[in-house]
Each structure stands twice: as C-alpha cells, then as structure tokens.
XYZ file of C-alpha atoms in Angstrom:
566
model
C -153.217 104.029 88.371
C -149.843 102.876 88.105
C -149.355 103.804 91.704
C -152.024 102.020 92.952
C -150.842 98.939 90.957
C -147.251 98.708 92.202
C -148.808 99.091 95.781
C -150.896 96.354 95.059
C -148.260 94.200 93.793
C -145.795 94.887 96.831
C -148.994 93.890 99.065
C -149.679 90.675 97.241
C -145.828 89.891 97.688
C -145.677 90.699 101.491
C -148.647 88.458 101.941
C -147.037 85.539 99.761
C -143.902 85.777 101.699
C -145.722 85.489 105.296
C -147.681 82.679 103.872
C -144.570 80.492 103.750
C -142.779 81.850 106.848
C -142.346 79.259 109.560
C -144.102 80.093 112.942
C -142.310 80.566 116.068
C -142.269 77.939 118.404
C -142.769 77.979 122.270
C -139.597 77.052 124.583
C -139.563 73.718 125.030
C -137.548 70.834 127.456
C -137.020 67.414 127.588
C -138.797 65.642 130.519
C -139.496 61.783 131.326
C -142.194 59.414 132.144
C -141.460 57.687 135.216
C -145.091 55.635 135.303
C -147.093 54.710 132.476
C -149.356 57.990 131.279
C -152.222 58.510 129.045
C -151.757 61.190 126.154
C -155.033 62.969 126.658
C -156.229 64.891 123.770
C -157.190 68.348 125.792
C -155.689 70.101 128.583
C -158.613 69.110 130.922
C -160.737 66.127 129.419
C -161.059 62.620 129.560
C -160.460 61.652 126.060
C -156.810 60.360 125.356
C -155.122 59.335 122.086
C -152.988 56.526 123.498
C -150.650 55.530 126.345
C -146.920 56.340 126.909
C -144.588 53.900 128.529
C -142.598 54.757 131.576
C -139.101 55.814 130.724
C -140.304 57.804 127.596
C -138.575 61.057 126.454
C -141.046 63.699 125.770
C -140.886 67.376 124.653
C -142.691 69.693 126.898
C -144.048 73.053 125.533
C -145.994 74.397 128.421
C -148.372 73.799 131.351
C -152.066 73.813 131.426
C -153.446 73.369 134.964
C -152.456 70.134 136.208
C -151.190 68.769 132.631
C -148.134 69.551 130.111
C -148.632 70.044 126.401
C -146.243 67.506 125.369
C -145.046 65.748 121.714
C -143.872 62.306 121.960
C -143.733 59.707 118.792
C -144.793 62.151 116.547
C -148.138 62.775 118.452
C -149.122 66.026 120.536
C -151.270 65.789 123.525
C -151.262 66.279 127.131
C -149.853 64.463 130.291
C -150.347 64.766 133.904
C -147.319 66.845 135.452
C -147.328 64.009 138.376
C -146.227 61.679 135.800
C -143.411 63.281 134.769
C -139.809 63.899 136.122
C -136.924 66.031 135.099
C -134.219 63.098 134.797
C -134.588 59.688 133.636
C -133.306 57.503 136.703
C -133.482 53.573 136.481
C -132.675 51.732 139.922
C -132.346 48.245 141.024
C -134.131 47.371 144.065
C -131.508 44.682 145.775
C -133.764 44.245 149.140
C -137.417 43.404 147.908
C -139.683 46.015 148.868
C -142.994 46.961 149.963
C -144.424 49.874 147.713
C -146.229 52.157 150.061
C -148.926 54.708 149.479
C -147.173 57.600 151.438
C -143.918 58.444 152.263
C -144.402 58.118 156.110
C -144.986 54.267 155.242
C -148.366 52.705 156.445
C -150.594 51.204 153.916
C -148.948 49.583 150.844
C -149.895 48.679 147.234
C -147.860 45.913 146.728
C -144.505 43.827 147.740
C -142.211 42.953 144.840
C -139.100 40.603 144.955
C -135.516 41.740 145.036
C -134.098 42.213 141.484
C -136.746 44.321 140.187
C -135.793 47.336 138.309
C -137.663 51.104 139.013
C -138.188 54.478 137.401
C -137.353 57.090 139.975
C -139.078 60.270 140.374
C -136.046 62.301 141.686
C -138.235 65.130 142.554
C -140.514 63.676 145.374
C -137.873 61.986 147.339
C -138.489 62.773 150.813
C -138.555 60.959 154.314
C -135.546 58.471 153.185
C -137.960 57.346 150.653
C -138.323 57.271 146.600
C -141.516 57.690 144.745
C -140.907 54.560 142.397
C -142.494 52.974 139.882
C -141.776 48.939 139.170
C -141.018 48.597 135.442
C -143.340 46.476 133.386
C -146.111 46.471 136.334
C -149.025 48.904 137.179
C -147.318 49.225 140.768
C -146.223 52.953 141.940
C -145.639 54.463 145.079
C -142.696 55.011 147.659
C -139.760 52.805 148.452
C -137.043 53.169 150.944
C -133.787 54.533 149.247
C -131.643 52.032 151.247
C -133.045 48.780 149.432
C -131.481 50.489 146.363
C -127.753 50.296 147.684
C -126.177 47.440 146.751
C -125.827 44.950 149.888
C -122.727 43.961 151.339
C -122.070 40.401 152.054
C -121.423 39.071 155.568
C -121.697 35.760 157.666
C -123.015 34.864 160.574
C -119.991 33.632 162.865
C -122.457 32.522 165.949
C -126.319 32.040 165.816
C -128.262 35.052 165.229
C -131.807 36.097 165.907
C -133.626 37.857 163.015
C -135.160 40.836 164.814
C -138.482 42.389 163.048
C -137.111 45.797 163.985
C -133.746 47.903 164.321
C -135.082 48.177 168.069
C -137.201 45.922 170.354
C -137.061 42.172 171.352
C -139.188 40.419 168.980
C -137.874 38.216 166.496
C -138.746 36.209 163.632
C -136.310 33.057 163.920
C -132.802 32.206 164.612
C -129.999 32.172 161.903
C -127.605 29.525 162.034
C -124.089 30.344 162.562
C -122.083 29.818 159.007
C -124.709 31.713 157.193
C -124.298 34.038 154.214
C -126.557 37.362 154.553
C -126.972 40.388 152.858
C -126.599 43.701 154.307
C -128.303 46.829 153.740
C -127.837 49.114 156.239
C -127.174 49.696 160.205
C -129.198 51.107 163.158
C -128.952 51.440 166.858
C -126.217 48.426 166.441
C -128.159 46.244 164.302
C -127.789 45.388 160.573
C -130.813 45.319 158.064
C -130.515 42.147 156.208
C -131.838 39.571 153.837
C -131.170 35.743 154.878
C -132.565 33.570 152.051
C -135.728 34.746 151.450
C -136.301 36.207 155.257
C -135.461 39.800 156.347
C -135.050 41.493 159.209
C -132.483 42.714 161.758
C -129.105 41.015 163.166
C -127.002 42.623 165.793
C -123.826 43.933 164.150
C -121.530 42.076 166.476
C -122.698 38.753 165.279
C -121.796 39.174 161.735
C -118.292 39.274 159.913
C -117.268 40.061 156.561
C -115.187 37.021 155.993
C -115.877 33.560 157.589
C -113.049 30.950 158.319
C -113.695 27.783 159.969
C -110.781 26.193 161.715
C -110.137 23.170 163.858
C -108.784 23.684 167.613
C -106.153 21.153 168.082
C -105.667 21.596 171.901
C -107.817 22.113 174.968
C -108.706 25.642 174.881
C -110.336 28.169 177.607
C -112.943 30.275 175.912
C -111.940 33.640 177.289
C -114.389 36.605 177.660
C -112.363 39.039 176.031
C -108.907 39.301 174.256
C -107.033 40.119 177.550
C -107.305 36.475 178.139
C -108.144 37.054 182.511
C -111.940 35.228 182.633
C -113.415 32.543 180.647
C -116.458 30.759 180.588
C -115.928 27.495 179.087
C -113.321 24.918 177.984
C -113.207 23.686 174.058
C -111.996 20.215 173.760
C -109.328 19.307 171.021
C -110.613 18.730 167.604
C -113.371 21.090 167.800
C -114.195 23.163 164.849
C -115.062 27.221 165.388
C -115.663 29.854 163.228
C -113.153 32.508 163.607
C -114.610 36.253 163.720
C -111.379 38.309 164.339
C -108.298 37.972 165.223
C -105.801 40.299 167.239
C -102.518 39.818 168.333
C -102.389 36.000 169.769
C -105.974 35.775 170.349
C -109.179 35.048 167.947
C -112.964 35.707 168.306
C -114.611 32.443 168.059
C -117.869 30.484 168.296
C -118.127 26.723 168.294
C -119.545 25.234 165.234
C -123.336 24.303 165.915
C -123.478 26.089 169.330
C -123.926 29.286 170.906
C -120.293 29.223 172.747
C -118.452 32.112 172.120
C -115.237 33.747 173.239
C -111.654 34.283 172.787
C -108.868 31.401 172.404
C -105.482 31.636 171.573
C -104.490 31.781 167.965
C -101.684 29.400 168.414
C -104.285 26.568 169.073
C -105.279 26.312 165.517
C -101.737 25.067 164.678
C -101.540 21.349 164.234
C -98.678 19.746 166.288
C -96.056 18.251 164.342
C -95.139 14.470 164.835
C -92.210 14.249 167.331
C -89.511 11.601 167.055
C -90.261 7.958 167.874
C -93.955 8.433 166.592
C -95.270 10.525 169.512
C -96.695 13.976 169.211
C -94.974 17.018 170.277
C -96.080 19.592 172.597
C -98.309 22.439 171.184
C -96.915 25.974 170.680
C -96.994 27.770 173.946
C -99.522 30.681 174.537
C -98.098 34.149 175.066
C -96.577 34.685 178.224
C -96.805 31.087 179.468
C -94.184 28.061 179.839
C -94.342 25.455 177.509
C -93.810 21.795 178.937
C -90.467 20.417 178.422
C -87.003 22.203 178.715
C -83.682 22.660 177.138
C -80.228 21.885 178.545
C -77.154 23.658 178.305
C -74.092 22.086 180.101
C -76.310 20.045 182.121
C -78.404 22.709 183.571
C -82.047 22.545 182.572
C -83.673 25.985 181.729
C -87.565 26.215 181.497
C -88.554 27.561 177.845
C -90.712 30.808 178.262
C -92.075 31.332 174.773
C -94.217 33.475 172.637
C -96.530 32.624 169.939
C -93.695 31.154 167.890
C -92.816 28.629 171.004
C -89.343 29.910 170.955
C -87.000 30.606 173.738
C -83.418 30.649 175.017
C -81.472 28.754 177.856
C -79.062 31.368 177.987
C -81.486 34.246 179.130
C -81.163 35.633 175.508
C -84.438 37.267 174.659
C -86.071 35.837 171.835
C -88.912 37.650 169.610
C -91.996 35.947 168.899
C -95.314 37.062 167.060
C -97.038 38.097 169.974
C -94.329 38.625 172.872
C -90.929 36.782 173.999
C -89.280 35.514 176.971
C -86.096 34.103 178.330
C -84.686 31.652 180.851
C -83.677 34.627 182.571
C -87.183 36.135 182.786
C -86.337 39.069 180.810
C -89.663 39.799 178.434
C -89.783 42.007 175.305
C -93.650 42.081 174.690
C -94.570 41.668 170.860
C -98.057 42.577 169.595
C -98.938 43.905 172.839
C -96.845 46.729 171.683
C -93.072 46.748 172.695
C -89.706 48.425 172.769
C -86.675 46.675 172.086
C -85.542 44.165 174.799
C -82.510 46.425 175.719
C -84.842 49.216 175.952
C -83.072 50.811 173.135
C -84.806 52.575 170.057
C -84.683 50.663 166.835
C -82.485 52.368 164.231
C -83.969 54.285 161.187
C -86.195 56.785 163.093
C -86.013 58.739 166.484
C -88.322 57.174 169.386
C -89.129 53.911 167.265
C -89.886 50.771 169.040
C -88.150 47.625 167.795
C -91.049 45.511 165.625
C -90.460 41.560 165.059
C -90.603 40.392 161.566
C -94.262 40.010 161.453
C -94.640 43.686 162.238
C -95.106 46.528 159.706
C -93.541 50.149 160.007
C -95.807 53.250 159.140
C -96.683 56.671 159.795
C -99.835 59.203 159.882
C -99.532 62.803 158.353
C -101.888 65.642 157.383
C -101.390 68.904 155.961
C -99.245 69.956 158.665
C -96.308 67.952 157.422
C -94.654 69.691 154.037
C -94.324 66.694 151.471
C -93.385 65.652 148.092
C -93.537 62.679 146.039
C -89.645 62.200 146.788
C -90.715 62.502 150.669
C -93.123 59.232 150.200
C -90.180 57.737 148.012
C -87.464 57.916 150.958
C -90.472 56.364 153.298
C -90.686 53.570 151.397
C -86.878 53.153 150.859
C -86.358 53.420 154.578
C -88.875 50.332 155.236
C -92.034 52.268 155.926
C -94.725 50.297 154.370
C -98.064 51.995 155.495
C -99.310 55.583 155.818
C -102.297 56.885 157.607
C -103.659 60.139 156.079
C -106.289 62.804 157.523
C -109.053 62.947 155.168
C -111.648 64.804 157.257
C -113.097 66.481 160.046
C -116.665 67.160 161.192
C -119.327 67.168 158.624
C -117.695 69.651 156.188
C -114.086 69.799 156.379
C -111.674 68.038 154.148
C -107.957 68.298 154.702
C -106.078 70.167 151.652
C -103.416 67.430 151.356
C -105.441 64.335 151.535
C -105.587 63.456 147.690
C -102.079 65.004 147.228
C -100.629 62.725 149.660
C -103.009 59.741 148.837
C -101.414 59.830 145.074
C -97.723 60.380 146.406
C -97.961 57.365 148.767
C -99.477 55.209 146.507
C -97.333 56.060 143.618
C -94.193 55.156 146.035
C -95.905 51.672 146.743
C -97.075 52.471 150.342
C -100.541 50.860 151.572
C -102.818 53.885 152.299
C -105.483 54.355 154.888
C -107.495 57.332 156.177
C -108.606 58.637 159.209
C -111.783 61.148 160.400
C -111.328 63.615 163.367
C -114.561 63.551 165.487
C -115.951 67.202 165.020
C -118.804 67.088 167.954
C -119.407 65.089 170.864
C -123.011 65.248 170.684
C -125.057 62.374 171.686
C -127.460 62.644 168.928
C -126.760 59.613 166.506
C -127.627 62.056 163.297
C -124.494 64.171 163.969
C -122.119 61.098 163.810
C -124.081 59.814 160.763
C -123.681 62.881 159.171
C -119.870 62.918 159.789
C -119.404 59.278 158.227
C -121.755 60.449 155.185
C -118.826 63.149 154.813
C -115.954 60.863 155.286
C -117.282 58.436 152.998
C -117.967 60.898 150.333
C -114.532 61.882 150.352
C -113.026 58.920 150.167
C -115.374 58.075 147.300
C -113.845 60.473 145.092
C -110.368 59.235 145.688
C -110.109 57.409 142.070
C -111.552 60.691 140.416
C -109.040 62.794 142.263
C -105.769 60.691 141.866
C -106.220 57.741 139.749
C -106.377 55.248 142.749
C -109.638 54.002 144.090
C -109.399 53.932 147.936
C -108.913 50.456 149.350
C -107.478 50.918 152.837
C -108.969 51.124 156.408
C -111.076 54.289 157.289
C -110.422 55.289 160.864
C -112.467 57.498 162.909
C -110.229 59.619 165.420
C -111.789 59.842 168.697
C -109.653 62.426 170.708
C -110.498 65.871 172.213
C -109.452 68.626 169.727
C -110.431 71.788 171.816
C -113.772 72.136 169.466
C -115.582 68.930 169.927
C -116.369 69.452 173.438
C -115.570 66.102 174.917
C -116.102 65.747 178.648
C -115.638 62.972 181.054
C -119.156 62.780 181.045
C -119.468 62.276 177.197
C -116.711 59.596 177.324
C -117.961 57.549 180.219
C -121.761 57.392 179.155
C -121.738 58.096 175.166
C -118.285 57.547 173.536
C -118.912 53.734 172.523
C -122.278 54.283 171.307
C -121.323 57.319 168.982
C -118.660 55.408 167.872
C -120.957 52.782 166.603
C -123.106 55.204 165.166
C -120.034 56.536 162.752
C -118.526 53.082 162.082
C -122.110 51.276 161.253
C -122.746 54.028 159.104
C -119.369 53.684 157.362
C -120.384 49.888 156.639
C -123.836 50.569 155.282
C -122.574 53.144 153.047
C -120.362 50.385 151.307
C -116.735 51.169 153.273
C -116.147 47.421 154.546
C -112.727 48.163 156.495
C -113.047 50.356 159.322
C -111.361 51.285 162.600
C -111.445 53.552 165.697
C -108.076 55.647 167.012
C -107.862 56.550 170.607
C -105.408 57.174 173.305
C -104.294 54.516 175.531
C -106.306 55.900 178.719
C -109.315 56.374 176.837
C -109.371 53.232 175.356
C -108.721 51.458 178.513
C -111.185 53.804 180.736
C -114.093 54.246 178.373
C -114.018 52.241 175.250
C -112.857 48.846 175.542
C -115.028 46.241 176.618
C -117.923 48.292 175.160
C -117.877 47.488 171.661
C -120.985 45.583 171.331
C -122.526 47.771 168.653
C -119.614 48.206 166.777
C -118.797 46.309 163.379
C -117.087 42.952 164.260
C -113.977 43.429 161.956
C -113.243 47.001 163.641
C -109.324 47.855 163.824
C -108.187 49.465 166.828
C -105.351 52.063 166.521
C -104.097 53.268 170.029
C -101.579 56.111 171.110
C -99.040 55.557 173.694
C -95.675 57.121 174.167
C -93.891 54.457 175.805
C -91.696 51.767 175.559
C -94.708 49.092 175.484
C -98.238 49.429 174.802
C -99.392 47.176 177.352
C -102.541 45.863 175.621
C -104.037 44.597 172.798
C -104.214 46.710 169.294
C -103.962 46.404 165.811
C -101.953 49.420 165.241
C -99.663 51.276 167.853
C -98.722 54.996 167.350
C -95.657 54.939 169.614
C -94.108 58.573 169.198
C -95.085 61.773 167.824
C -91.945 63.275 167.445
C -90.134 60.491 165.404
C -87.726 61.641 162.387
C -87.113 60.302 159.029
C -83.676 60.607 157.498
C -83.884 63.135 154.584
C -87.555 64.477 155.786
C -87.869 67.800 157.568
C -90.050 67.696 160.600
C -91.418 65.462 163.256
C -93.927 62.557 162.620
C -96.214 60.415 164.329
C -94.771 57.087 163.808
C -96.911 53.776 164.123
C -96.280 49.774 164.186
C -99.097 47.482 162.813
C -99.314 44.116 163.821
C -101.930 43.380 161.503
C -101.137 41.671 157.960
C -103.724 43.999 156.355
C -101.158 46.760 156.417
C-alpha cells in the first residue's frame, strides 16, 4: 500500500507540471501584405474574420495549400500566399502609369497619376516590371520599373516632336523650344519624357541639361557643325537663341521660336562696348579671321589677326587667345583646338606638355598601373594640375583595384576628379553596352560609401582597341556611334547626367565626328593625339602618354581641358 500511494503521488505531480508547461510553437517568420488581404478563418473556406491593410507586418507560421497561417493584430487566421511578400518595399511612381494585368503589358486595369505611392512585391519582378499595389486604392498589377526612378529635368532647346514610342514616326504633338521636361529613360536615341501632362519620347539630341537664352549681337552664320565649314542660314543681329552646348569658340544654338539651329561663334554673344565719339566698336573677331581695323607701329599698318579675345600684335609676336591666336607675321598658335606653344617648345613642369592659355586647365589620367600615394596627388596639385581622370571599370564586371583609393587621395588633395570606363566588347547588341553602363554606374554610385566623397565628375566611355574587345574597321564604320549612344544614354537614364567619350584622333575624325545624333546633347569629347596641335574641336586633349611629374616616378598620360567644368 505504501508503495502504491507513493507512485500515485508522483504521477499526480507529473501531470500537474505538464498541465502548466508552455507548448512548443512552430517556427515563424515575418512577412508583409503588399495588397489588402482577407484574414480567412480556415485554410480553405470562404469565411473570414476581417481585412488586413496593405503594408501590414504579419507573423507567418505555416503554409497550407495556397494560404499561410498568420497572426496579425492579435488575430490568427489565413492569408493567400500571393498577397504576402518577404520585404516591405514602398516606392513612388514618378511617371504616372497604367496598371497592367500581365507583365507583358497588354490589357490594363487602371491609370494612375504621377506621385502615387505603391507597395511592391519584389519576388514577382519580371520583364522590366514590378507587381505593385497602389496604396489607398483597389488597384494592383504590373508597373514599369523605370517609372519609379526619379526623373532628370531637361529642356527642349529646339522644337521637338513628342513621339508615341521609342521607335517609329508617329507623334502626339510638337513641344516648343525652351520647355522643361522630366526624363525617365532612354532607348534607340530617344528619351521617355513627361512634358506637362503629356508623355512620350523625344530625341536625346533635342534635349539639354541646362538652358541658356542669349542674344546674338552681330550677324551670324548658322554652321552645320562646330568645324564651321558649311552654313545653312544667317541670323540677324539682336536675335535671341537657346544655347544647348558650347565647345571651344563655337556654340550649338536654336533661334528662339523657330526650327533654325546650328553652330555660331561664341564671341557673337559679347555685347560690343561703345567706342570713343559715341560710335560702336567692331565686335570681337572670330577665331582665325581678321578683324576690321588695324594697328599702327612707326607709321606702318599691320592687320590684326585675332583669336576669341580679339587681340593681336603688330610686331608679329603671337598673342594667345582663348580659342587660338595670331600675329601680324602670320604665325599662329591654336588655343582651344589644341596647341603646342608658339615656339614649339614644351611648357615647363612636365615633359612633353603643350602650352595652355589662361583659360585652360592641366590634368592627367591614371589607373592601377601607376603606383601613387596621397603625397603623389598633393604634388600634382602643387604643380598646377587641377583635374584627374581615373579608370573605374571595364566590360561588365571589372573594377579597377585602385579606383576608390585614388579617388579619395585626389579629392583629399583638392583635385577635380572624373572617371572612365573601358569598353569591353564591340558587339552591336544594345544589351551589352547597356550592361556595361550599368556596371560603371553602380561602381560610381558606391564612391560615397567607399571614400566618403560622392562622385560629382564626368563619366567617360573609353572607346579604343584593347586586344580583347575585338574592334574591327567594320565595327568602327558601321556600329561605333550607335554603340556609344546606347552606353551614354543608359548612363544618363540611370542618373549620371555628366557623360563623355574618349577616343583617338583618327577614330574620332574617321568614324565618330558628325555621327553623334543619338548621343546626349551635353556629351564631352576627350581626344588623344600626341602632337604639337590637336587640330580639331574637343573639350579635353590628351597630348602625351610619356609625361613626367616632378617628384613622382613613372610616365603619365597628360591632358589639357578647355572646359570650365574641369
């Protein structure tokens, strides 16, 4: 009896303990409703206990059929798996979008204006579209991913057709010159834009990042190119023009309120100063031409040959101007078209350097092939160099091992810093060049996190043979301009507004110059020619690959910039 009683007591104690033990719970995770959802009472029935708003966190325990067992707001029930997403992503639709039923486009359920906020189901992203729910509405479906990228503001510098698609000739209307548009992405040489309440596509060449309205004070020929050899019309004095871009001593303009566009001399924007006696002095002469009037030395008249500054010398001594200079003796040292010194000697401070006028800037370009320290960049700055262009990437996966290090050193030294990407493949497929642009952009976007400085410079595509990118004469002749356009337009669509192209002088003159219609209008030109003169228009001239800098070991590519942005 005593043993039985003891056993019974122990059994009672065991049951007592078990009755108060907390049952083990199943593993759980947190998910979010991206669209409003019913909280069903069972895993398969139609009865539900309430509605759950979009963007609500729920605790998920298990899956049964097409529904998850969840707990939210103190209630337990079941929600369709389709209505849940692993991460809460909220985005603003900057464009104003159709909500499509399928990711392939086609029928749509609604149109929403720009500025609407949406929850995104990241797991369902495909065909360049997000599966999204418009917050505060009953609309859910597929929306183009590009519509969530904050647009870049650009302006029409000339009248522009608003096309219905990225290709084709049908258009909705013509947008006047001087209009602000929101630019979302580029394709086939056109940007997808919103102009007021209208959306469509405008040729990239018709848009500019900054818009300047200026008055032309002298009769000006509208040249077809900046090389000022052929012209199509003449602008009368006091006409106003929109300026898209300027290079050397020329500006690309459109006469306000007309479709007349072309290149004119930048000096024609300078208002003539009143001369003695109440008359008006002759305007500044254009580069390489003789200005009306003369200077006299000892009774002998010598015609003054001028550069952009309109200066000259009766003695025959060459006077440097912004875009070139001349002398009465006929000796000329070109300025912005790239020059050596008038005497042919190299400028001091670096081996093989070309002389630069007061309006130019000295720079260089480097990569991991140079071994440099913070002191190296400090020396560059002290010796008068103001900018550096660093190799950042190549192809679709390579990042220069020194890019972030040298970027930080250069910024610490007070240099203006830019970057270049080496083209990795000469295929004609747009996807390859777009992918390379995305790689370049992503590396530049990480500059702030890696160095503490945001990337604020120009991003150049280096188009030159490397031995691995399979460039052929056929590719240069038939595909190079278009491929460059794919890359440059993608960079701007991603958000890198300041872009440029690097090429050798021969390839530029033979294949690229005059074929830049599909490129962004503000593309900077960086050319290599190891000569005493460049001999053509460019924003940056790489004039030697064997330059030296005092105190730093090795040879360098040295550059001169004629652009104040550098």
